[in-house]
Amino acid sequence: MLSQALILCGGLGTRLGDLTAATPKPMLPVAGRPFLDHLIQEVARYGITRIVLLAGRFGEQIVDAFDGKRLYGADIEVLVEPAPLGTGGALAFAGPRLDDEFLLLNGDSWIDADLVRFARAFREAKAAEPGLAAQMLLQHVPDAGRFGSVTLDGHHVRAFLEKSPERAGKPGLINAGVYLLTREILDLIPAGTACSLEADVLPRLVAAGRVAAVPAPAGSYFIDIGVPETFARVQEELPRVRRRPAVFFDRDGTLNRDAGYTHRVEDLDWMPGAREAVEYANAAGYLVFVVTNQAGVARGRYEEPAILAFHRAMQGELAEIGGHIDALEYCPYHIEATVEAYRRDSRHRKPGPGMIEDLLAAWPVDAARSVMIGDTEADMQAAAAAGIRGLRYGGGSVLDLLRQSI
């Protein structure tokens, strides 16, 4: 399962004129937040736990806003290049931080595409062709002449085509600015020199047949905020596109069997149809959240890192079937805690609605179409207090119950 993503934030943004005269393009406000904050949330919801922001001009603004923070379940690090290095040089600059496989995204574009399924496609392709070093996400557009387009041979990238008046008005596939790369790509980038990933590095891998591609599903929303027209459009479009209903799941007794203060990874045992229910909700376009009381921390049975490890294991097993949980919230507090630091009457402990309220505030949720699925009356009370529909799970297939409900 992928853990790391890098976001390129070093572009000059000259086509935006005064908007980027003193502000990095990814930091421009969209619907009241930096565009980059929206992008971080979108990447993190696919189970990515470490995000590196590769900054350039005015990089100190990105450092001040994000470096060292934990947002949406991901730890954020900012690296500021010492001089303009291009997309390839910036990647080499981050070399010591890179995992064996990682996502790379442009910080000035957005595509609504499932990154878990994207990673799964690469895993399956690489199993058949171990020599693959990269995979690109492509977007179908009605007018490919406005962009540099991509041609395919099966699932391999065959060539990159420059912008061309001859292709104006003709549909085609373009680079969506999302890549899955292996560390091998660093061998093609001279350390400390400026170069372009798109112009200098990927074409060499394409020539060797080592770049795969996955077209985004038909109708996927895509936008590049690099020109005034699209930056104006994104203000209204992105909040509308991102807004969707959610399924809130209880954890122990609903998604996994309750072994009594369940916290050990080896005790993860899914309820019937539970993994499939999460994947079903993903495919239906719902956000998926987990809200779980974890009083075992307050009672000294285990510590918070055990919860995070258990949730990481859940994400890993979901990724095997192409599923993911967008965010996992837990409440470690209890009014009768034996560990003093956790002794409090918390609104976040169900039947309190605090965890659900936090998610509703942080994510673009259509609450009226959302549902909470849990196995206790406390789950139902929490849902009612948060203003969403509650559905009691009483055993059997979680998937069947969900199918009847959304």
CSV table of C-alpha atoms in Angstrom, one decimal:
chain,number,residue,atom,x,y,z
A,1,MET,CA,0.0,0.0,0.0
A,2,LEU,CA,1.3,3.4,-0.9
A,3,SER,CA,2.2,5.7,2.0
A,4,GLN,CA,3.8,8.7,0.3
A,5,ALA,CA,2.9,11.5,-2.1
A,6,LEU,CA,4.9,14.5,-3.4
A,7,ILE,CA,3.2,17.7,-4.6
A,8,LEU,CA,5.0,20.0,-7.0
A,9,CYS,CA,4.5,23.6,-5.8
A,10,GLY,CA,7.3,25.4,-7.5
A,11,GLY,CA,5.7,26.8,-10.6
A,12,LEU,CA,6.0,30.6,-11.3
A,13,GLY,CA,2.4,31.0,-12.3
A,14,THR,CA,3.2,33.9,-14.7
A,15,ARG,CA,-0.1,33.4,-16.7
A,16,LEU,CA,-2.0,34.5,-13.6
A,17,GLY,CA,-0.4,37.9,-13.6
A,18,ASP,CA,-0.9,39.9,-10.4
A,19,LEU,CA,-2.5,37.0,-8.5
A,20,THR,CA,0.9,35.3,-8.3
A,21,ALA,CA,3.1,38.4,-8.0
A,22,ALA,CA,3.7,37.7,-4.4
A,23,THR,CA,2.0,34.3,-3.8
A,24,PRO,CA,2.8,30.7,-4.9
A,25,LYS,CA,0.1,29.5,-7.3
A,26,PRO,CA,-1.0,26.6,-5.1
A,27,MET,CA,-1.5,29.0,-2.2
A,28,LEU,CA,-4.1,31.0,-4.0
A,29,PRO,CA,-7.5,30.9,-2.2
A,30,VAL,CA,-10.2,28.7,-3.6
A,31,ALA,CA,-13.5,28.8,-1.7
A,32,GLY,CA,-11.8,30.4,1.3
A,33,ARG,CA,-8.9,28.0,1.6
A,34,PRO,CA,-5.6,27.7,-0.2
A,35,PHE,CA,-6.0,25.4,-3.3
A,36,LEU,CA,-3.2,23.4,-1.8
A,37,ASP,CA,-5.2,22.6,1.3
A,38,HIS,CA,-8.0,21.1,-0.9
A,39,LEU,CA,-5.4,19.1,-2.7
A,40,ILE,CA,-3.7,17.8,0.5
A,41,GLN,CA,-7.1,16.7,1.8
A,42,GLU,CA,-7.9,14.9,-1.5
A,43,VAL,CA,-4.6,13.0,-1.5
A,44,ALA,CA,-4.8,12.1,2.2
A,45,ARG,CA,-8.2,10.6,1.9
A,46,TYR,CA,-6.8,7.7,-0.1
A,47,GLY,CA,-4.7,6.5,2.8
A,48,ILE,CA,-1.5,8.5,2.1
A,49,THR,CA,0.1,9.2,5.5
A,50,ARG,CA,3.1,11.3,4.4
A,51,ILE,CA,3.0,14.2,2.0
A,52,VAL,CA,6.1,16.2,0.8
A,53,LEU,CA,5.5,19.6,-0.7
A,54,LEU,CA,8.2,20.6,-3.1
A,55,ALA,CA,8.3,24.4,-3.1
A,56,GLY,CA,10.2,27.1,-5.0
A,57,ARG,CA,9.6,30.8,-5.2
A,58,PHE,CA,7.9,32.2,-2.1
A,59,GLY,CA,8.3,28.8,-0.6
A,60,GLU,CA,8.5,30.3,2.9
A,61,GLN,CA,4.7,30.9,2.6
A,62,ILE,CA,4.2,27.2,2.1
A,63,VAL,CA,6.6,26.4,5.0
A,64,ASP,CA,4.7,28.7,7.3
A,65,ALA,CA,1.3,27.2,6.3
A,66,PHE,CA,2.0,23.5,6.3
A,67,ASP,CA,5.5,22.3,7.4
A,68,GLY,CA,5.4,20.0,10.3
A,69,LYS,CA,1.7,19.8,10.5
A,70,ARG,CA,-0.6,16.8,10.5
A,71,LEU,CA,-3.6,17.3,8.3
A,72,TYR,CA,-6.4,14.9,7.4
A,73,GLY,CA,-4.3,12.0,8.8
A,74,ALA,CA,-1.1,12.9,6.9
A,75,ASP,CA,2.2,14.3,8.1
A,76,ILE,CA,3.3,17.2,6.0
A,77,GLU,CA,6.9,18.2,5.2
A,78,VAL,CA,7.9,21.1,3.0
A,79,LEU,CA,11.2,21.2,1.0
A,80,VAL,CA,12.2,24.5,-0.6
A,81,GLU,CA,14.5,24.1,-3.6
A,82,PRO,CA,17.7,26.4,-3.3
A,83,ALA,CA,17.2,27.5,-7.0
A,84,PRO,CA,14.7,26.8,-9.8
A,85,LEU,CA,15.3,23.1,-10.6
A,86,GLY,CA,12.4,22.2,-12.8
A,87,THR,CA,10.0,19.3,-12.1
A,88,GLY,CA,12.8,16.7,-12.5
A,89,GLY,CA,15.4,18.6,-10.5
A,90,ALA,CA,12.9,19.1,-7.7
A,91,LEU,CA,12.3,15.4,-7.6
A,92,ALA,CA,16.0,14.7,-7.4
A,93,PHE,CA,16.3,17.3,-4.6
A,94,ALA,CA,13.8,15.3,-2.6
A,95,GLY,CA,15.6,12.0,-3.4
A,96,PRO,CA,16.7,11.2,0.2
A,97,ARG,CA,13.1,11.4,1.4
A,98,LEU,CA,11.6,9.1,-1.3
A,99,ASP,CA,10.0,5.7,-0.8
A,100,ASP,CA,10.6,2.9,-3.3
A,101,GLU,CA,7.2,3.9,-4.8
A,102,PHE,CA,5.4,7.2,-4.4
A,103,LEU,CA,2.8,9.4,-6.0
A,104,LEU,CA,3.7,12.7,-7.6
A,105,LEU,CA,1.1,15.4,-8.3
A,106,ASN,CA,1.1,18.8,-9.8
A,107,GLY,CA,0.1,21.4,-7.3
A,108,ASP,CA,-1.9,23.5,-9.7
A,109,SER,CA,-4.3,21.0,-11.1
A,110,TRP,CA,-7.2,18.8,-9.8
A,111,ILE,CA,-8.7,15.6,-11.0
A,112,ASP,CA,-11.4,13.6,-9.4
A,113,ALA,CA,-9.9,10.1,-9.6
A,114,ASP,CA,-9.5,7.2,-7.1
A,115,LEU,CA,-5.8,7.0,-6.2
A,116,VAL,CA,-6.2,3.6,-4.5
A,117,ARG,CA,-7.5,2.1,-7.7
A,118,PHE,CA,-4.7,4.0,-9.6
A,119,ALA,CA,-2.1,2.4,-7.4
A,120,ARG,CA,-3.7,-1.0,-7.6
A,121,ALA,CA,-3.5,-0.8,-11.4
A,122,PHE,CA,0.2,-0.1,-11.2
A,123,ARG,CA,0.7,-3.0,-8.8
A,124,GLU,CA,-1.0,-5.4,-11.2
A,125,ALA,CA,0.8,-4.1,-14.3
A,126,LYS,CA,4.2,-4.3,-12.5
A,127,ALA,CA,3.5,-7.9,-11.5
A,128,ALA,CA,3.2,-8.7,-15.2
A,129,GLU,CA,6.0,-6.3,-16.3
A,130,PRO,CA,8.6,-5.8,-13.5
A,131,GLY,CA,10.5,-3.3,-15.7
A,132,LEU,CA,7.8,-0.7,-15.4
A,133,ALA,CA,9.1,2.4,-13.7
A,134,ALA,CA,6.2,4.8,-13.9
A,135,GLN,CA,2.4,5.2,-14.5
A,136,MET,CA,0.5,8.3,-15.6
A,137,LEU,CA,-3.1,9.3,-15.0
A,138,LEU,CA,-4.7,10.6,-18.2
A,139,GLN,CA,-7.8,12.7,-18.8
A,140,HIS,CA,-10.0,12.6,-21.9
A,141,VAL,CA,-10.8,16.1,-23.2
A,142,PRO,CA,-12.9,17.2,-26.1
A,143,ASP,CA,-10.2,19.6,-27.4
A,144,ALA,CA,-6.8,18.0,-27.1
A,145,GLY,CA,-5.2,20.7,-29.3
A,146,ARG,CA,-5.2,23.1,-26.3
A,147,PHE,CA,-2.9,20.7,-24.4
A,148,GLY,CA,0.1,18.5,-25.0
A,149,SER,CA,-1.6,15.1,-25.5
A,150,VAL,CA,-0.6,11.4,-25.0
A,151,THR,CA,-0.9,8.5,-27.3
A,152,LEU,CA,-1.1,4.9,-26.1
A,153,ASP,CA,-0.2,1.4,-27.3
A,154,GLY,CA,-2.4,-0.8,-25.1
A,155,HIS,CA,-1.7,0.4,-21.6
A,156,HIS,CA,1.8,1.7,-22.5
A,157,VAL,CA,2.5,5.4,-23.3
A,158,ARG,CA,3.8,5.5,-26.8
A,159,ALA,CA,4.4,9.2,-27.3
A,160,PHE,CA,3.9,12.7,-26.0
A,161,LEU,CA,2.5,15.2,-28.6
A,162,GLU,CA,3.0,18.9,-28.3
A,163,LYS,CA,0.2,21.4,-28.5
A,164,SER,CA,-0.9,21.6,-32.1
A,165,PRO,CA,-3.4,23.7,-34.2
A,166,GLU,CA,-4.0,20.6,-36.3
A,167,ARG,CA,-5.6,18.8,-33.4
A,168,ALA,CA,-7.7,21.8,-32.3
A,169,GLY,CA,-11.3,20.7,-31.6
A,170,LYS,CA,-10.4,17.0,-31.7
A,171,PRO,CA,-10.8,14.8,-28.6
A,172,GLY,CA,-7.8,13.1,-27.0
A,173,LEU,CA,-6.0,12.1,-23.9
A,174,ILE,CA,-3.9,14.5,-21.9
A,175,ASN,CA,-1.6,14.3,-18.9
A,176,ALA,CA,-3.6,14.8,-15.8
A,177,GLY,CA,-0.6,15.7,-13.7
A,178,VAL,CA,-0.7,12.6,-11.5
A,179,TYR,CA,2.1,10.0,-11.6
A,180,LEU,CA,3.1,6.8,-9.7
A,181,LEU,CA,6.8,6.6,-9.8
A,182,THR,CA,9.6,4.3,-8.5
A,183,ARG,CA,12.9,5.5,-7.1
A,184,GLU,CA,14.6,4.2,-10.3
A,185,ILE,CA,13.6,7.4,-12.0
A,186,LEU,CA,16.3,9.2,-10.0
A,187,ASP,CA,18.9,7.4,-12.0
A,188,LEU,CA,17.8,9.5,-15.0
A,189,ILE,CA,18.1,12.9,-13.2
A,190,PRO,CA,21.6,14.4,-12.8
A,191,ALA,CA,21.8,15.6,-9.1
A,192,GLY,CA,21.7,19.3,-8.6
A,193,THR,CA,20.8,20.2,-12.2
A,194,ALA,CA,17.6,21.7,-13.5
A,195,CYS,CA,15.5,19.5,-15.8
A,196,SER,CA,12.0,18.7,-16.7
A,197,LEU,CA,10.3,15.4,-15.7
A,198,GLU,CA,7.9,15.7,-18.7
A,199,ALA,CA,10.5,16.8,-21.4
A,200,ASP,CA,13.8,15.3,-20.2
A,201,VAL,CA,13.0,12.2,-18.1
A,202,LEU,CA,9.7,10.5,-19.0
A,203,PRO,CA,10.4,10.4,-22.8
A,204,ARG,CA,13.4,8.2,-22.2
A,205,LEU,CA,11.3,5.8,-20.2
A,206,VAL,CA,8.6,5.9,-22.8
A,207,ALA,CA,11.1,5.0,-25.5
A,208,ALA,CA,12.1,1.9,-23.4
A,209,GLY,CA,8.4,0.9,-22.9
A,210,ARG,CA,8.6,1.5,-19.2
A,211,VAL,CA,5.7,3.9,-18.7
A,212,ALA,CA,2.1,2.7,-18.2
A,213,ALA,CA,-1.0,4.8,-18.3
A,214,VAL,CA,-4.5,4.7,-16.8
A,215,PRO,CA,-7.3,6.9,-18.3
A,216,ALA,CA,-9.5,8.5,-15.7
A,217,PRO,CA,-13.1,7.3,-15.7
A,218,ALA,CA,-15.3,9.1,-18.3
A,219,GLY,CA,-16.7,12.3,-17.0
A,220,SER,CA,-14.0,12.8,-14.3
A,221,TYR,CA,-13.7,16.5,-13.3
A,222,PHE,CA,-10.4,18.0,-14.2
A,223,ILE,CA,-9.1,21.5,-14.0
A,224,ASP,CA,-5.8,23.4,-14.1
A,225,ILE,CA,-5.9,26.7,-12.2
A,226,GLY,CA,-3.0,28.2,-14.2
A,227,VAL,CA,-4.9,30.8,-16.2
A,228,PRO,CA,-7.4,33.4,-15.0
A,229,GLU,CA,-10.4,31.8,-16.7
A,230,THR,CA,-9.9,28.4,-15.0
A,231,PHE,CA,-9.0,30.0,-11.7
A,232,ALA,CA,-12.3,31.9,-11.8
A,233,ARG,CA,-14.2,28.8,-12.7
A,234,VAL,CA,-12.7,26.6,-9.9
A,235,GLN,CA,-14.1,28.9,-7.2
A,236,GLU,CA,-17.6,27.6,-7.9
A,237,GLU,CA,-16.9,24.3,-9.5
A,238,LEU,CA,-14.5,22.7,-7.0
A,239,PRO,CA,-16.8,23.0,-3.9
A,240,ARG,CA,-19.7,21.7,-6.0
A,241,VAL,CA,-17.7,18.7,-7.4
A,242,ARG,CA,-16.3,17.8,-4.0
A,243,ARG,CA,-19.6,17.9,-2.1
A,244,ARG,CA,-20.9,14.4,-1.7
A,245,PRO,CA,-22.8,12.2,0.8
A,246,ALA,CA,-20.9,10.1,3.3
A,247,VAL,CA,-21.3,6.8,5.1
A,248,PHE,CA,-20.2,7.0,8.8
A,249,PHE,CA,-19.3,3.5,10.1
A,250,ASP,CA,-18.8,2.5,13.7
A,251,ARG,CA,-15.8,0.2,13.9
A,252,ASP,CA,-15.8,-2.6,16.5
A,253,GLY,CA,-18.9,-4.8,16.0
A,254,THR,CA,-19.7,-3.2,12.7
A,255,LEU,CA,-16.7,-3.3,10.4
A,256,ASN,CA,-14.6,-5.7,12.5
A,257,ARG,CA,-15.4,-8.3,15.1
A,258,ASP,CA,-15.3,-6.9,18.6
A,259,ALA,CA,-12.7,-8.9,20.6
A,260,GLY,CA,-13.0,-6.7,23.6
A,261,TYR,CA,-10.9,-3.5,23.5
A,262,THR,CA,-9.8,-4.5,20.1
A,263,HIS,CA,-6.5,-2.9,19.2
A,264,ARG,CA,-4.0,-5.6,18.0
A,265,VAL,CA,-3.5,-5.8,14.2
A,266,GLU,CA,-3.6,-9.6,14.5
A,267,ASP,CA,-7.1,-9.3,15.9
A,268,LEU,CA,-8.4,-7.6,12.8
A,269,ASP,CA,-11.3,-9.8,11.6
A,270,TRP,CA,-13.8,-8.2,9.3
A,271,MET,CA,-17.5,-8.6,9.7
A,272,PRO,CA,-19.3,-10.4,6.8
A,273,GLY,CA,-19.3,-8.1,3.8
A,274,ALA,CA,-17.7,-5.2,5.6
A,275,ARG,CA,-14.7,-4.7,3.4
A,276,GLU,CA,-17.0,-5.0,0.4
A,277,ALA,CA,-19.4,-2.4,1.9
A,278,VAL,CA,-16.6,0.2,2.1
A,279,GLU,CA,-15.5,-0.5,-1.5
A,280,TYR,CA,-19.2,-0.3,-2.6
A,281,ALA,CA,-19.6,3.1,-0.9
A,282,ASN,CA,-16.3,4.3,-2.6
A,283,ALA,CA,-17.5,3.2,-6.0
A,284,ALA,CA,-20.9,4.9,-5.4
A,285,GLY,CA,-19.2,8.2,-4.9
A,286,TYR,CA,-19.7,8.4,-1.1
A,287,LEU,CA,-17.1,9.6,1.4
A,288,VAL,CA,-16.4,6.8,4.0
A,289,PHE,CA,-15.6,7.7,7.6
A,290,VAL,CA,-15.0,5.7,10.7
A,291,VAL,CA,-16.1,7.0,14.1
A,292,THR,CA,-15.1,4.8,17.0
A,293,ASN,CA,-15.0,5.0,20.8
A,294,GLN,CA,-11.6,3.8,22.1
A,295,ALA,CA,-11.9,3.9,25.8
A,296,GLY,CA,-9.2,1.2,26.1
A,297,VAL,CA,-6.7,4.1,26.0
A,298,ALA,CA,-8.4,5.8,28.9
A,299,ARG,CA,-8.4,2.5,30.8
A,300,GLY,CA,-4.8,1.9,30.2
A,301,ARG,CA,-5.3,-1.2,28.0
A,302,TYR,CA,-3.3,0.2,25.1
A,303,GLU,CA,-2.0,3.6,23.8
A,304,GLU,CA,-3.0,5.7,20.8
A,305,PRO,CA,-0.3,4.5,18.4
A,306,ALA,CA,-2.0,1.1,18.6
A,307,ILE,CA,-5.1,2.6,17.2
A,308,LEU,CA,-3.2,4.2,14.3
A,309,ALA,CA,-1.5,0.9,13.5
A,310,PHE,CA,-4.9,-0.9,13.6
A,311,HIS,CA,-6.4,1.7,11.2
A,312,ARG,CA,-3.3,1.4,8.9
A,313,ALA,CA,-3.9,-2.3,8.7
A,314,MET,CA,-7.5,-1.7,7.8
A,315,GLN,CA,-6.5,0.6,5.0
A,316,GLY,CA,-4.0,-1.9,3.7
A,317,GLU,CA,-6.6,-4.8,3.6
A,318,LEU,CA,-9.1,-2.5,2.0
A,319,ALA,CA,-6.6,-1.4,-0.7
A,320,GLU,CA,-6.3,-5.1,-1.7
A,321,ILE,CA,-9.8,-4.9,-3.1
A,322,GLY,CA,-9.6,-1.3,-4.3
A,323,GLY,CA,-11.3,0.3,-1.2
A,324,HIS,CA,-10.4,3.0,1.3
A,325,ILE,CA,-11.6,4.9,4.3
A,326,ASP,CA,-11.4,8.7,3.8
A,327,ALA,CA,-10.9,9.5,7.4
A,328,LEU,CA,-10.9,7.7,10.8
A,329,GLU,CA,-11.8,9.5,14.0
A,330,TYR,CA,-11.5,8.0,17.4
A,331,CYS,CA,-12.3,9.2,21.0
A,332,PRO,CA,-9.9,7.9,23.6
A,333,TYR,CA,-11.6,9.7,26.5
A,334,HIS,CA,-13.8,8.4,29.3
A,335,ILE,CA,-15.3,10.0,32.4
A,336,GLU,CA,-14.1,7.1,34.5
A,337,ALA,CA,-10.6,6.8,33.0
A,338,THR,CA,-7.8,5.2,35.0
A,339,VAL,CA,-5.3,7.2,32.9
A,340,GLU,CA,-5.8,10.8,34.3
A,341,ALA,CA,-4.8,12.5,31.0
A,342,TYR,CA,-7.9,10.9,29.3
A,343,ARG,CA,-10.4,11.4,32.2
A,344,ARG,CA,-13.0,13.7,30.8
A,345,ASP,CA,-16.6,13.8,29.7
A,346,SER,CA,-16.1,14.3,26.0
A,347,ARG,CA,-18.7,15.3,23.5
A,348,HIS,CA,-16.7,13.2,21.0
A,349,ARG,CA,-17.5,10.0,22.8
A,350,LYS,CA,-20.6,8.4,21.4
A,351,PRO,CA,-23.5,8.9,22.0
A,352,GLY,CA,-22.0,12.4,21.7
A,353,PRO,CA,-21.9,13.7,18.1
A,354,GLY,CA,-18.5,15.3,18.3
A,355,MET,CA,-16.6,13.0,16.0
A,356,ILE,CA,-19.4,13.2,13.3
A,357,GLU,CA,-19.6,17.0,13.7
A,358,ASP,CA,-15.9,17.4,13.2
A,359,LEU,CA,-16.0,15.4,10.0
A,360,LEU,CA,-19.0,17.4,8.8
A,361,ALA,CA,-17.1,20.6,9.4
A,362,ALA,CA,-13.8,19.5,7.8
A,363,TRP,CA,-15.1,17.6,4.7
A,364,PRO,CA,-17.5,18.6,1.9
A,365,VAL,CA,-20.3,16.4,3.1
A,366,ASP,CA,-23.9,16.4,1.9
A,367,ALA,CA,-25.4,15.6,5.4
A,368,ALA,CA,-28.9,15.2,4.1
A,369,ARG,CA,-28.0,12.2,2.0
A,370,SER,CA,-25.5,10.7,4.6
A,371,VAL,CA,-26.0,7.7,6.9
A,372,MET,CA,-24.4,6.3,10.0
A,373,ILE,CA,-24.2,2.5,10.4
A,374,GLY,CA,-23.5,1.1,13.8
A,375,ASP,CA,-24.4,-1.8,16.1
A,376,THR,CA,-25.3,0.1,19.3
A,377,GLU,CA,-27.9,2.6,20.5
A,378,ALA,CA,-25.0,5.0,21.2
A,379,ASP,CA,-24.3,5.0,17.5
A,380,MET,CA,-27.9,5.9,16.7
A,381,GLN,CA,-28.0,8.6,19.2
A,382,ALA,CA,-24.8,10.2,17.9
A,383,ALA,CA,-26.2,10.2,14.4
A,384,ALA,CA,-29.5,11.8,15.5
A,385,ALA,CA,-27.6,14.5,17.5
A,386,ALA,CA,-25.5,15.3,14.4
A,387,GLY,CA,-28.5,15.5,12.2
A,388,ILE,CA,-27.8,12.4,10.0
A,389,ARG,CA,-29.8,9.2,9.4
A,390,GLY,CA,-28.8,6.3,11.6
A,391,LEU,CA,-29.0,2.6,10.6
A,392,ARG,CA,-28.7,-0.1,13.1
A,393,TYR,CA,-26.5,-3.1,12.2
A,394,GLY,CA,-27.7,-6.3,13.8
A,395,GLY,CA,-25.5,-8.9,12.1
A,396,GLY,CA,-25.3,-10.5,8.7
A,397,SER,CA,-23.8,-8.8,5.6
A,398,VAL,CA,-22.8,-5.2,6.1
A,399,LEU,CA,-22.8,-4.9,2.3
A,400,ASP,CA,-26.4,-6.1,2.0
A,401,LEU,CA,-27.4,-3.6,4.6
A,402,LEU,CA,-25.6,-0.7,2.9
A,403,ARG,CA,-27.0,-1.6,-0.6
A,404,GLN,CA,-30.5,-1.3,0.9
A,405,SER,CA,-29.7,2.1,2.4
A,406,ILE,CA,-28.0,4.2,-0.3
